[in-house]
Short mmCIF file of C-alpha atoms and ligand atoms in Angstrom, two decimals:
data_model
loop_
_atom_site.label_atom_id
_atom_site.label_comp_id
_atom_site.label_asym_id
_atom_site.label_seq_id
_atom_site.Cartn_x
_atom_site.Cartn_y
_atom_site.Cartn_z
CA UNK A 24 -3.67 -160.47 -220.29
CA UNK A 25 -2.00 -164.04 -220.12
CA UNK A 26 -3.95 -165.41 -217.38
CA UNK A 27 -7.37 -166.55 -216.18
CA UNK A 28 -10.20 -164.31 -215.25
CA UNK A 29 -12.46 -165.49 -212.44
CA UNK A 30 -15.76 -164.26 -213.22
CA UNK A 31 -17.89 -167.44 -211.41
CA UNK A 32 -18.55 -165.81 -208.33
CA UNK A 33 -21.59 -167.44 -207.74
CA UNK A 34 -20.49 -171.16 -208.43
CA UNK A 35 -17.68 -170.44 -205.67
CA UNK A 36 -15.73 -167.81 -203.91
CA UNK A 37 -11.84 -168.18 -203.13
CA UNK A 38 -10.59 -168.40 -199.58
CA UNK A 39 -10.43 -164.99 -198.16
CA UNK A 40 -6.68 -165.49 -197.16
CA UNK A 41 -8.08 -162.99 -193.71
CA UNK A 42 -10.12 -166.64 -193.37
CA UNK A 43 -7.22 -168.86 -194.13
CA UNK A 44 -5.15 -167.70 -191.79
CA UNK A 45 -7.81 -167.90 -188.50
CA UNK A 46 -8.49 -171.57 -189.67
CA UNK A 47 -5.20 -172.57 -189.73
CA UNK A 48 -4.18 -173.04 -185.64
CA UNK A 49 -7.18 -175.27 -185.73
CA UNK A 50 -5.74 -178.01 -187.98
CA UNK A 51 -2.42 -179.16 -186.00
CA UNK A 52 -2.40 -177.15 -182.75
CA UNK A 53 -5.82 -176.28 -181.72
CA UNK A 54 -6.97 -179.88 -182.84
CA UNK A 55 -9.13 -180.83 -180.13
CA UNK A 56 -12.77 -182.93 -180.03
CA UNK A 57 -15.04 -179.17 -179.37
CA UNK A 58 -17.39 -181.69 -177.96
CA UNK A 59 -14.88 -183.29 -175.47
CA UNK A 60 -15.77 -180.60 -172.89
CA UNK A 61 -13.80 -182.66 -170.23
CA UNK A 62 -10.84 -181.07 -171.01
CA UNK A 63 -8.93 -177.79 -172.00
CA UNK A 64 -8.59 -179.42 -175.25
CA UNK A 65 -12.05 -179.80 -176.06
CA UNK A 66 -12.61 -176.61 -174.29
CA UNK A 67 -10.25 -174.42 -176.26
CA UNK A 68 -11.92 -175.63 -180.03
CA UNK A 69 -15.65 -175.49 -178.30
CA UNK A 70 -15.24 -171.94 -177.35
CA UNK A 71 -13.80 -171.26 -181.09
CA UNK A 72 -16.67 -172.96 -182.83
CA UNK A 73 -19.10 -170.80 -180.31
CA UNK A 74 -17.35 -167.61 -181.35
CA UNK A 75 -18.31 -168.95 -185.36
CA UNK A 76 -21.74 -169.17 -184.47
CA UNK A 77 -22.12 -165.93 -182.94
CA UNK A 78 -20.56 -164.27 -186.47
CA UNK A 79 -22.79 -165.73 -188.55
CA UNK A 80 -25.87 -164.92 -186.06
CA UNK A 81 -24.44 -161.27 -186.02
CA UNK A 82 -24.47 -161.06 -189.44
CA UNK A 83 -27.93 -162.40 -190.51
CA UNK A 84 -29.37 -160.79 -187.60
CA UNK A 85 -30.33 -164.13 -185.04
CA UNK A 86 -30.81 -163.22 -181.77
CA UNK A 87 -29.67 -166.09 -180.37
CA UNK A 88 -26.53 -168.20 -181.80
CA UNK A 89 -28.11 -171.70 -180.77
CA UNK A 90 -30.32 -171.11 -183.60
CA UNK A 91 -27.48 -171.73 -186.10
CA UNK A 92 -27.04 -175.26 -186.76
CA UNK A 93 -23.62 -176.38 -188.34
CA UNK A 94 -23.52 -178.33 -191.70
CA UNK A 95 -21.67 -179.29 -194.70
CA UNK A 96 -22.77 -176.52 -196.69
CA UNK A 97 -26.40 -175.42 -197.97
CA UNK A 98 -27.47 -178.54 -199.58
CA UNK A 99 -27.47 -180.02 -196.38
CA UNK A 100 -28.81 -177.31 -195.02
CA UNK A 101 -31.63 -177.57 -197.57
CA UNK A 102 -32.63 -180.76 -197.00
CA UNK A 103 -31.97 -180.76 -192.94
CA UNK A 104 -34.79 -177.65 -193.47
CA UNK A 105 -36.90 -179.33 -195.46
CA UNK A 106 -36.87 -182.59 -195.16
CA UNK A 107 -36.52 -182.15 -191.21
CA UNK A 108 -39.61 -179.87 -191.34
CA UNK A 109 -42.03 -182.40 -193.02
CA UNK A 110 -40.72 -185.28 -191.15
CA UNK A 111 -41.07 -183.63 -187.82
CA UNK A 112 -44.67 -182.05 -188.32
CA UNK A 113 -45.97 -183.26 -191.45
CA UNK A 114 -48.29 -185.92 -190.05
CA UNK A 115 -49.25 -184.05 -186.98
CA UNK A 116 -50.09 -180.73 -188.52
CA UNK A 117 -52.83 -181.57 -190.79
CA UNK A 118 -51.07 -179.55 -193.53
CA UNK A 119 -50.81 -181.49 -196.50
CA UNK A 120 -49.08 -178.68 -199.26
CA UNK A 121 -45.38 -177.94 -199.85
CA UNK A 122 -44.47 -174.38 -202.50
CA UNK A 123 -41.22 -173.84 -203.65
CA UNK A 124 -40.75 -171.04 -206.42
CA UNK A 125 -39.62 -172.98 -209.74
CA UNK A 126 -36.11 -171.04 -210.11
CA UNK A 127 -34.93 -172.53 -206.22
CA UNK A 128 -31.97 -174.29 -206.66
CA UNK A 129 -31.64 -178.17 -207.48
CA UNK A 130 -31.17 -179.06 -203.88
CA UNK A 131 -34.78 -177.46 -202.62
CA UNK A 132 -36.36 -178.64 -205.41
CA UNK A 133 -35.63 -182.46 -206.13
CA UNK A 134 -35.62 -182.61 -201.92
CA UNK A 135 -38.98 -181.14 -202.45
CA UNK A 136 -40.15 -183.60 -205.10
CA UNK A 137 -39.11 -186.39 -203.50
CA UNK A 138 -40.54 -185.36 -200.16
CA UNK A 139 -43.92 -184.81 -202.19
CA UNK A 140 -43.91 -188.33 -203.90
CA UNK A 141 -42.80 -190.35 -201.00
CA UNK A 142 -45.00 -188.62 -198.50
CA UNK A 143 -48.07 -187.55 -200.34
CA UNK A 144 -47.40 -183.99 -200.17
CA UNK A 145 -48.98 -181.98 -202.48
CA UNK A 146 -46.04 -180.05 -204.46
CA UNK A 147 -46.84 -176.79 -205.72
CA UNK A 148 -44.55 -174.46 -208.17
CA UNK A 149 -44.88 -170.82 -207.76
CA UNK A 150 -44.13 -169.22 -211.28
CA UNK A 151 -41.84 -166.23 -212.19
CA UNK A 152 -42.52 -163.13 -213.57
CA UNK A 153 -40.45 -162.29 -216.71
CA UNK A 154 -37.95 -160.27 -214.46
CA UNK A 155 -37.28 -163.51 -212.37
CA UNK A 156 -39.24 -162.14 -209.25
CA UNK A 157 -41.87 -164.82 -207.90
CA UNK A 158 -45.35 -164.31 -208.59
CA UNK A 159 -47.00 -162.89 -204.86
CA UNK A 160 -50.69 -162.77 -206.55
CA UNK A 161 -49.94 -166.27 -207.08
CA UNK A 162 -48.60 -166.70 -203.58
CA UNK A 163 -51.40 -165.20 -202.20
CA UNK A 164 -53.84 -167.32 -204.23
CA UNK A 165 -51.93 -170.59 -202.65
CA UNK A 166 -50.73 -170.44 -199.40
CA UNK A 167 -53.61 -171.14 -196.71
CA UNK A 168 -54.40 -173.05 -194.17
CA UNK A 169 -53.15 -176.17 -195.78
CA UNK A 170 -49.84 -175.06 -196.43
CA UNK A 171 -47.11 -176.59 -194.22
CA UNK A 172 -44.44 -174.79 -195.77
CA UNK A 173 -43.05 -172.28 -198.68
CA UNK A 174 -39.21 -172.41 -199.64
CA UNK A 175 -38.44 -169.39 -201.97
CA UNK A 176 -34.38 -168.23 -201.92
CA UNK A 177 -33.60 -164.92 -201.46
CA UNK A 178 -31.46 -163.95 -204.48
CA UNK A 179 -30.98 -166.42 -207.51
CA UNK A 180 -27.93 -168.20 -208.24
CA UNK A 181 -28.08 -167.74 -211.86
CA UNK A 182 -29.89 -164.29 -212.67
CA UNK A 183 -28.98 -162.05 -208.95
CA UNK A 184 -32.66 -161.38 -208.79
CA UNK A 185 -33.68 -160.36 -205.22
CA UNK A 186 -36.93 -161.99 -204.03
CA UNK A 187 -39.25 -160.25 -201.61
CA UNK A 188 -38.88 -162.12 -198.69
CA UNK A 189 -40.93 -159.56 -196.49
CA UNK A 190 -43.64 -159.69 -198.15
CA UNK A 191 -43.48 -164.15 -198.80
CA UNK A 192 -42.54 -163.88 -194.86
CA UNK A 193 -46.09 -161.57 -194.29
CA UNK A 194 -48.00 -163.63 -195.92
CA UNK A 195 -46.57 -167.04 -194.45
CA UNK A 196 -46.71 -165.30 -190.62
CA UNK A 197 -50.49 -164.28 -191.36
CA UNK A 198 -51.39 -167.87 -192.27
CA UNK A 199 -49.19 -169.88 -189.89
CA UNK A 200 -47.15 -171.52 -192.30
CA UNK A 201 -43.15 -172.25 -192.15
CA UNK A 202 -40.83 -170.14 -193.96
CA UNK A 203 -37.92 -171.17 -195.23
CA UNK A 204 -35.12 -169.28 -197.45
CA UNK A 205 -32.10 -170.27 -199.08
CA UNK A 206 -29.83 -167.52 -198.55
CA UNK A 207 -27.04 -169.15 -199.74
CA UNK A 208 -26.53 -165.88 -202.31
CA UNK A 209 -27.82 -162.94 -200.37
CA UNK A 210 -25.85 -163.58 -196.86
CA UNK A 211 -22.67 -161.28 -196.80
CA UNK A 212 -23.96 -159.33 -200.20
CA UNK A 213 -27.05 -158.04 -199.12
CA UNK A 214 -28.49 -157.20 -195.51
CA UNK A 215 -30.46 -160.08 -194.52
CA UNK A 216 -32.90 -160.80 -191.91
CA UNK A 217 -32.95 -163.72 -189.66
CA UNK A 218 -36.54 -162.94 -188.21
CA UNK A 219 -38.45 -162.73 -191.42
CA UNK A 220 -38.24 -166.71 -191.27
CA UNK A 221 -37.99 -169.99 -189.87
CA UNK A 222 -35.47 -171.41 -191.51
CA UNK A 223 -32.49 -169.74 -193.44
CA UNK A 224 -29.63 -171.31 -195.57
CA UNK A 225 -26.11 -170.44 -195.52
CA UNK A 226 -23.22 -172.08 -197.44
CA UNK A 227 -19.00 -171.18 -196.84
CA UNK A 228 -18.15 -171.17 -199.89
CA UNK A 229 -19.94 -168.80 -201.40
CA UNK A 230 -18.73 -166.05 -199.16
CA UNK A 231 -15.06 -166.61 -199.41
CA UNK A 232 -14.52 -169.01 -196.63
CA UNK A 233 -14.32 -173.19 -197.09
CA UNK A 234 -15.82 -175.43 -198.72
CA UNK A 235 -17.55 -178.29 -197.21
CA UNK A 236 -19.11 -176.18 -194.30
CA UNK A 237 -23.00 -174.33 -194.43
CA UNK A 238 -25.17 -173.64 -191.68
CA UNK A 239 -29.11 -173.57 -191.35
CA UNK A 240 -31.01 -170.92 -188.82
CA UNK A 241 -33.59 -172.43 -187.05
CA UNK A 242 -36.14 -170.20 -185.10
CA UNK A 243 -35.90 -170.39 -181.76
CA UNK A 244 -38.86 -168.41 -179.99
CA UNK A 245 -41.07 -170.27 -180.54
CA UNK A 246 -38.60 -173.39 -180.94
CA UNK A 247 -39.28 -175.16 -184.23
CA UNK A 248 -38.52 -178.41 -184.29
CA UNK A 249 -36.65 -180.62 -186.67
CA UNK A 250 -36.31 -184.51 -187.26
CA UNK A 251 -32.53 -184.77 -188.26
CA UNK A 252 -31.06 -186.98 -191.13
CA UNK A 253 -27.98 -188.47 -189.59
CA UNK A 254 -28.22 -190.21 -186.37
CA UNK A 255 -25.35 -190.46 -183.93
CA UNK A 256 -24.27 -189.03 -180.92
CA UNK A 257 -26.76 -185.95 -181.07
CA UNK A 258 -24.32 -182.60 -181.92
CA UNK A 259 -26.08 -179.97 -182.75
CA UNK A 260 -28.91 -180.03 -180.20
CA UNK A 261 -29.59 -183.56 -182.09
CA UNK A 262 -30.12 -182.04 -185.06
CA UNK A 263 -26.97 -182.58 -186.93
CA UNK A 264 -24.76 -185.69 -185.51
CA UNK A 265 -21.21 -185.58 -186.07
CA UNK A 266 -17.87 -184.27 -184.83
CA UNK A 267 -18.08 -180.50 -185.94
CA UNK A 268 -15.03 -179.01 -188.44
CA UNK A 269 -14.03 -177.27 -186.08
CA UNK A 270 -11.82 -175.19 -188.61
CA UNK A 271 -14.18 -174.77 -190.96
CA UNK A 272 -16.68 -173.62 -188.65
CA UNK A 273 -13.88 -171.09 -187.58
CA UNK A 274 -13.27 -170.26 -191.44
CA UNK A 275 -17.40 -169.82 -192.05
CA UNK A 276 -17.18 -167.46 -189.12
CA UNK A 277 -14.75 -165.55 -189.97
CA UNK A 278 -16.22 -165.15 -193.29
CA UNK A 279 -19.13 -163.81 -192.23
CA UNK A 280 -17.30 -161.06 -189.92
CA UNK A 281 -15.00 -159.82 -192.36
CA UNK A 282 -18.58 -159.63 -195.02
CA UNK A 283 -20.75 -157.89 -192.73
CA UNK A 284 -17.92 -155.45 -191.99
CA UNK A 285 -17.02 -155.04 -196.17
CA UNK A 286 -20.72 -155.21 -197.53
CA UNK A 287 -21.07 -151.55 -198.05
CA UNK A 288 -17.71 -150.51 -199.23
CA UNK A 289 -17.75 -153.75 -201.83
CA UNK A 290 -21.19 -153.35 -202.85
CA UNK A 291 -20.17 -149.71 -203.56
CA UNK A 292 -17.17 -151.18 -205.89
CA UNK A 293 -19.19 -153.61 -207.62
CA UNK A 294 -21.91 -151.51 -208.65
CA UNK A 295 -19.73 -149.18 -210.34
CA UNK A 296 -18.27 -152.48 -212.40
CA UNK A 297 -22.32 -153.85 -213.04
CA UNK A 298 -22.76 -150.04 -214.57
CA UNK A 299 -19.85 -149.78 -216.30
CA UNK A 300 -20.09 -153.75 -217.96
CA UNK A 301 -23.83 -153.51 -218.38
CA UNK A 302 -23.29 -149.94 -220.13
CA UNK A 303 -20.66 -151.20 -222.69
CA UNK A 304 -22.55 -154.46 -223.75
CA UNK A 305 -25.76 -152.92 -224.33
CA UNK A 306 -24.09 -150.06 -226.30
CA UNK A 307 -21.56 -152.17 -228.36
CA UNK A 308 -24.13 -155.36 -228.77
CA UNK A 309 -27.42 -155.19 -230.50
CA UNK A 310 -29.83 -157.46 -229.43
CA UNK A 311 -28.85 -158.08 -226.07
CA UNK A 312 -30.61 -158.43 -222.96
CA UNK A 313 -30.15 -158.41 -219.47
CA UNK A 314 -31.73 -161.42 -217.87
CA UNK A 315 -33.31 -160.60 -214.22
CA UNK A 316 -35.00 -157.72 -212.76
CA UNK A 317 -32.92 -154.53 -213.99
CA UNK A 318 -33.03 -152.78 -210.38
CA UNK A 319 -33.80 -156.11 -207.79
CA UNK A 320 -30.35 -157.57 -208.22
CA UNK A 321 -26.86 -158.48 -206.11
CA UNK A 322 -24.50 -156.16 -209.04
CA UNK A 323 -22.12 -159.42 -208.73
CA UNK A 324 -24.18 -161.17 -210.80
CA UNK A 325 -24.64 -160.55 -214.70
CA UNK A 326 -26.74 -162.45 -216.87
CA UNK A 327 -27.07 -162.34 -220.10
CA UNK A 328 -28.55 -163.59 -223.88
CA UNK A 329 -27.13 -163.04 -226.71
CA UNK A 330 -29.24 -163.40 -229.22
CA UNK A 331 -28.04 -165.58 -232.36
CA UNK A 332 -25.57 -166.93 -230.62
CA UNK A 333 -24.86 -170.08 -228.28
CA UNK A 334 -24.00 -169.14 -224.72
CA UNK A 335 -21.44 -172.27 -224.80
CA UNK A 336 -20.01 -171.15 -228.39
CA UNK A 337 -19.17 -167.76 -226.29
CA UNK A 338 -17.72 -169.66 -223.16
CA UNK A 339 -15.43 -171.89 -225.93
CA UNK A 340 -14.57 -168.35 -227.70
CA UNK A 341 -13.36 -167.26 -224.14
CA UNK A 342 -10.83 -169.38 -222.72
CA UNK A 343 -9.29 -166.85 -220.23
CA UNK A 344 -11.95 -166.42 -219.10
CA UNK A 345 -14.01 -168.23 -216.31
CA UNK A 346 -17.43 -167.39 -216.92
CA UNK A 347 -20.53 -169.62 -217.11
CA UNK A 348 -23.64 -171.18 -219.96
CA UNK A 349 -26.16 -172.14 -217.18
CA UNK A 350 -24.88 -173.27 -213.86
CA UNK A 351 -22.48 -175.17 -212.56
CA UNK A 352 -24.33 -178.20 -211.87
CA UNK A 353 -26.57 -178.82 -214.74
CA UNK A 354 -23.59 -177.04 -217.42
CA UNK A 355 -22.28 -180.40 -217.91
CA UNK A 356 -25.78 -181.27 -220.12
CA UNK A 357 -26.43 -179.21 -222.77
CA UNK A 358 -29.27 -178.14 -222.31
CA UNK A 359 -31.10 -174.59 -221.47
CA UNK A 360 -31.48 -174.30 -217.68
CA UNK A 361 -34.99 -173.78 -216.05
CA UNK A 362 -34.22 -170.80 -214.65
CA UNK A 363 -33.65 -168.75 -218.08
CA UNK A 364 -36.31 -170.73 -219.61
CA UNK A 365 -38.55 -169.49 -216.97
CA UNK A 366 -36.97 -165.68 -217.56
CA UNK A 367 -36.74 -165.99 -221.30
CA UNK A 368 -39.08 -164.07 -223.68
CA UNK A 369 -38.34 -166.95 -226.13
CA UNK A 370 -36.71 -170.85 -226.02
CA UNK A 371 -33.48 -169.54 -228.25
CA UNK A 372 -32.56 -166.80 -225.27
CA UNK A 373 -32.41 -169.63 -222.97
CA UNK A 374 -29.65 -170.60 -225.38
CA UNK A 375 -27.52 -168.21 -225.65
CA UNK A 376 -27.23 -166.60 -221.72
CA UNK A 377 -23.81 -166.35 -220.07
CA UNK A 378 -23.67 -165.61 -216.40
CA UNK A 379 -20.67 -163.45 -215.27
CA UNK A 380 -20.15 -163.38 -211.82
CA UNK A 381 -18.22 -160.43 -210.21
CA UNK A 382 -16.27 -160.10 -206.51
CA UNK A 383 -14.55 -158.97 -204.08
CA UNK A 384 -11.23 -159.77 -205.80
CA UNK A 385 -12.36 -158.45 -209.34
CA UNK A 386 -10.39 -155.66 -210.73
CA UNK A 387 -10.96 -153.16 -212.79
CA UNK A 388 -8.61 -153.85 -215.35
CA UNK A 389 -10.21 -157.36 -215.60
CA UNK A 390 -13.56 -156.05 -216.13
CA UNK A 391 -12.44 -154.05 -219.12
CA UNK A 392 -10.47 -156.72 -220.65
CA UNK A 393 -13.74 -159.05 -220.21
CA UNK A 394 -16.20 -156.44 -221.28
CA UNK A 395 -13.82 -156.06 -224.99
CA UNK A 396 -13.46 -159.89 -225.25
CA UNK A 397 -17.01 -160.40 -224.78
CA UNK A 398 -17.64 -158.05 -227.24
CA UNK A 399 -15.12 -158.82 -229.93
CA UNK A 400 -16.12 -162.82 -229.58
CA UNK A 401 -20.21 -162.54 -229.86
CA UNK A 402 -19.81 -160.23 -233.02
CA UNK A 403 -17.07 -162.59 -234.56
CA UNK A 404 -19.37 -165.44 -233.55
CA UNK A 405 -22.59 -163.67 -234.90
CA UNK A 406 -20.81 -162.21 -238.11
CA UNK A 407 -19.97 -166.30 -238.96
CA UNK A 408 -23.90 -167.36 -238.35
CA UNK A 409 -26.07 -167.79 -241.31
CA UNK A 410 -29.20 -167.60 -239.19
CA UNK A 411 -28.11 -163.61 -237.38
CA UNK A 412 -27.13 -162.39 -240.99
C1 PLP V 12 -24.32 -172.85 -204.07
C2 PLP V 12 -25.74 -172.86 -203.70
C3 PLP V 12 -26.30 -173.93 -202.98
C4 PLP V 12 -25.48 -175.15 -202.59
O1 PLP V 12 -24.51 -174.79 -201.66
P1 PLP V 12 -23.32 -175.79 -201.25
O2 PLP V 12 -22.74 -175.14 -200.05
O3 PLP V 12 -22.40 -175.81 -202.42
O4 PLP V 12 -23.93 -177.11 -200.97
C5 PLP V 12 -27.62 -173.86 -202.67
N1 PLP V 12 -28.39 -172.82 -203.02
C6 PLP V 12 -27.89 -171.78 -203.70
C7 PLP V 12 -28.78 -170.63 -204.04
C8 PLP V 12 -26.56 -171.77 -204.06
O5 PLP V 12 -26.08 -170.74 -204.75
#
């Protein structure tokens, strides 16, 4: 093959050209202010954005479509959640203890550190088990009565692991402490559920619509209340100030439709491809492992180590093809990322992990030509190392 591979999946998604083409009326024709309700204008782009909201309710199961809040994407919708939660009711409930599971992503937990040192929370890390799933014993042990709130995501962005959000959501409701999830990797690939929490995450991108566009669920009945971070002219129920996008809003709709509607069929597709990649490396590779819970997993996202070798040595063997050696925030350090250390079985596994990330515009021949290459490269690269032989 003489052309790139996309196997990032969960760093980004392309444009769902479906998506594309209901944004595009919105950019030179449909251009109006969707808060200048004075006018047809207005009118015409507030009823579109409306429409938006009631996909992505539909889709995550909301009963009501006021409870999705527009943002930039879900690291503002991570910190609007978080930081809007503790500012809003962290002096007047008497709750003085944040947990966050220690494989959320960056924007959950250095919002969550810096919440704790500037306001005196009490930060607590929930560990992993060995299969990436949070510890609930150690959930159990933690949340009480002086809990404010628990963040824990509801499928990892580097291993696929699916949390257990009904039972973190049982335990939260029995105590009365906030709930909220980071979804940003479970909506559109997995059913999720909208009532299990207070507070749910949502990016574009990641489901093949925009960039630059997220949205945060916010429980409604009973209303929970958040302090925003912008001020301005009060959008968003004065929770997110700011002219909306109203194109990208239309794209993150859209996206969410067209998801809900391909889950199953996709799903289907990609599990076949998980099998069939998971099947050849394990057979053709000695050594190997499959980081993450085997069965608890999106089948779009493989993980794994390599032992011996350097998961950036494979990446540099593997031009073609788009894969990545930790994610795609912290891959410009080299260094191991938390989440695999906190999978690992040992420091040098950390090392050599490579997460490829399957989609809904992965084909079959790609998977086999990425499946050989992998394999060809890691015993070339193992065959050269003094420290495998
Ligand atoms: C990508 C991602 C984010 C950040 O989303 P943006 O929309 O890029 O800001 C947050 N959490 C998880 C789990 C993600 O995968």
């Amino acid at each position: 093959m003489d052309r790139t591979i996309y196997m990032d999946y969960q760093a980004t998604t392309p444009c769902d050209k479906r998506v594309l083409e209901q944004m595009l009326p919105y950019f030179c024709e449909k251009f109006g202010n969707p808060h200048s309700s004075s006018h047809s204008m207005g009118r015409e782009a507030k009823l579109a954005v409306e429409h938006a909201r009631q996909q992505i309710a539909k889709l995550i199961n909301a009963s009501d479509s006021e409870s999705i809040v527009f943002t930039s994407g879900a690291t503002e919708s991570n910190n609007l959640a978080l930081q809007g939660v503790v500012r809003f009711y962290g002096d007047r409930a008497n709750r003085s203890k944040i947990i966050v599971s220690n494989i959320e992503h960056k924007c959950v937990l250095e919002t969550c550190y810096t919440l704790a040192k500037d306001g005196g929370f009490e930060l607590i890390y929930a560990p992993v088990e060995k299969n990436g799933l949070v510890d609930l014993n150690f959930l159990d042990e933690h949340i009480d009565e002086k809990t404010l709130l628990v963040s824990v995501m509801a499928v990892n962005n580097e291993i696929g692991t699916i949390q257990p959000i009904d039972a973190i959501s049982a335990m939260c409701r029995q105590r009365g402490v906030l709930f909220h999830c980071d979804a940003a990797q479970a909506v559109g690939k997995i059913p999720v559920d909208a009532s299990m929490v207070d507070l749910m995450s949502i990016s574009g991108h990641k489901i093949y619509g925009p960039k630059g566009i997220g949205a945060l669920y916010v429980r409604r009945k009973p209303r929970l209340r958040l302090s925003p971070i912008f001020y301005g002219g009060g959008q968003e129920r004065g929770v997110r100030s700011g002219t909306l996008a109203t194109p990208l809003c239309v794209g993150i709709g859209a996206a969410c439709e067209l998801a809900g509607k391909e889950m199953a069929d996709e799903n289907a597709r990609l599990n076949r491809f998980k099998e069939f990649f998971i099947t050849q490396i394990m057979q053709n590779l000695e050594k190997t492992y499959l980081n993450g819970d085997p069965d608890k997993r999106i089948p779009g996202c493989l993980n794994f180590s390599f032992e011996g070798v350097e998961g950036e040595a494979i990446m540099l063997g593997l031009p073609d093809l788009c894969i990545s050696s930790g994610s795609a925030c912290t891959s410009e350090i080299l260094e191991p990322s938390y989440v695999l250390r906190a999978v690992s079985a040992r420091e040098d596994l950390a090392h050599s992990s490579v997460r490829i990330g399957l989609g809904r515009f992965t084909t079959e021949e790609e998977v086999k030509y990425a499946v050989g290459r992998i394999i060809e490269v890691v015993t070339r690269l193992r065959s050269m190392s003094p420290l495998w032989r």
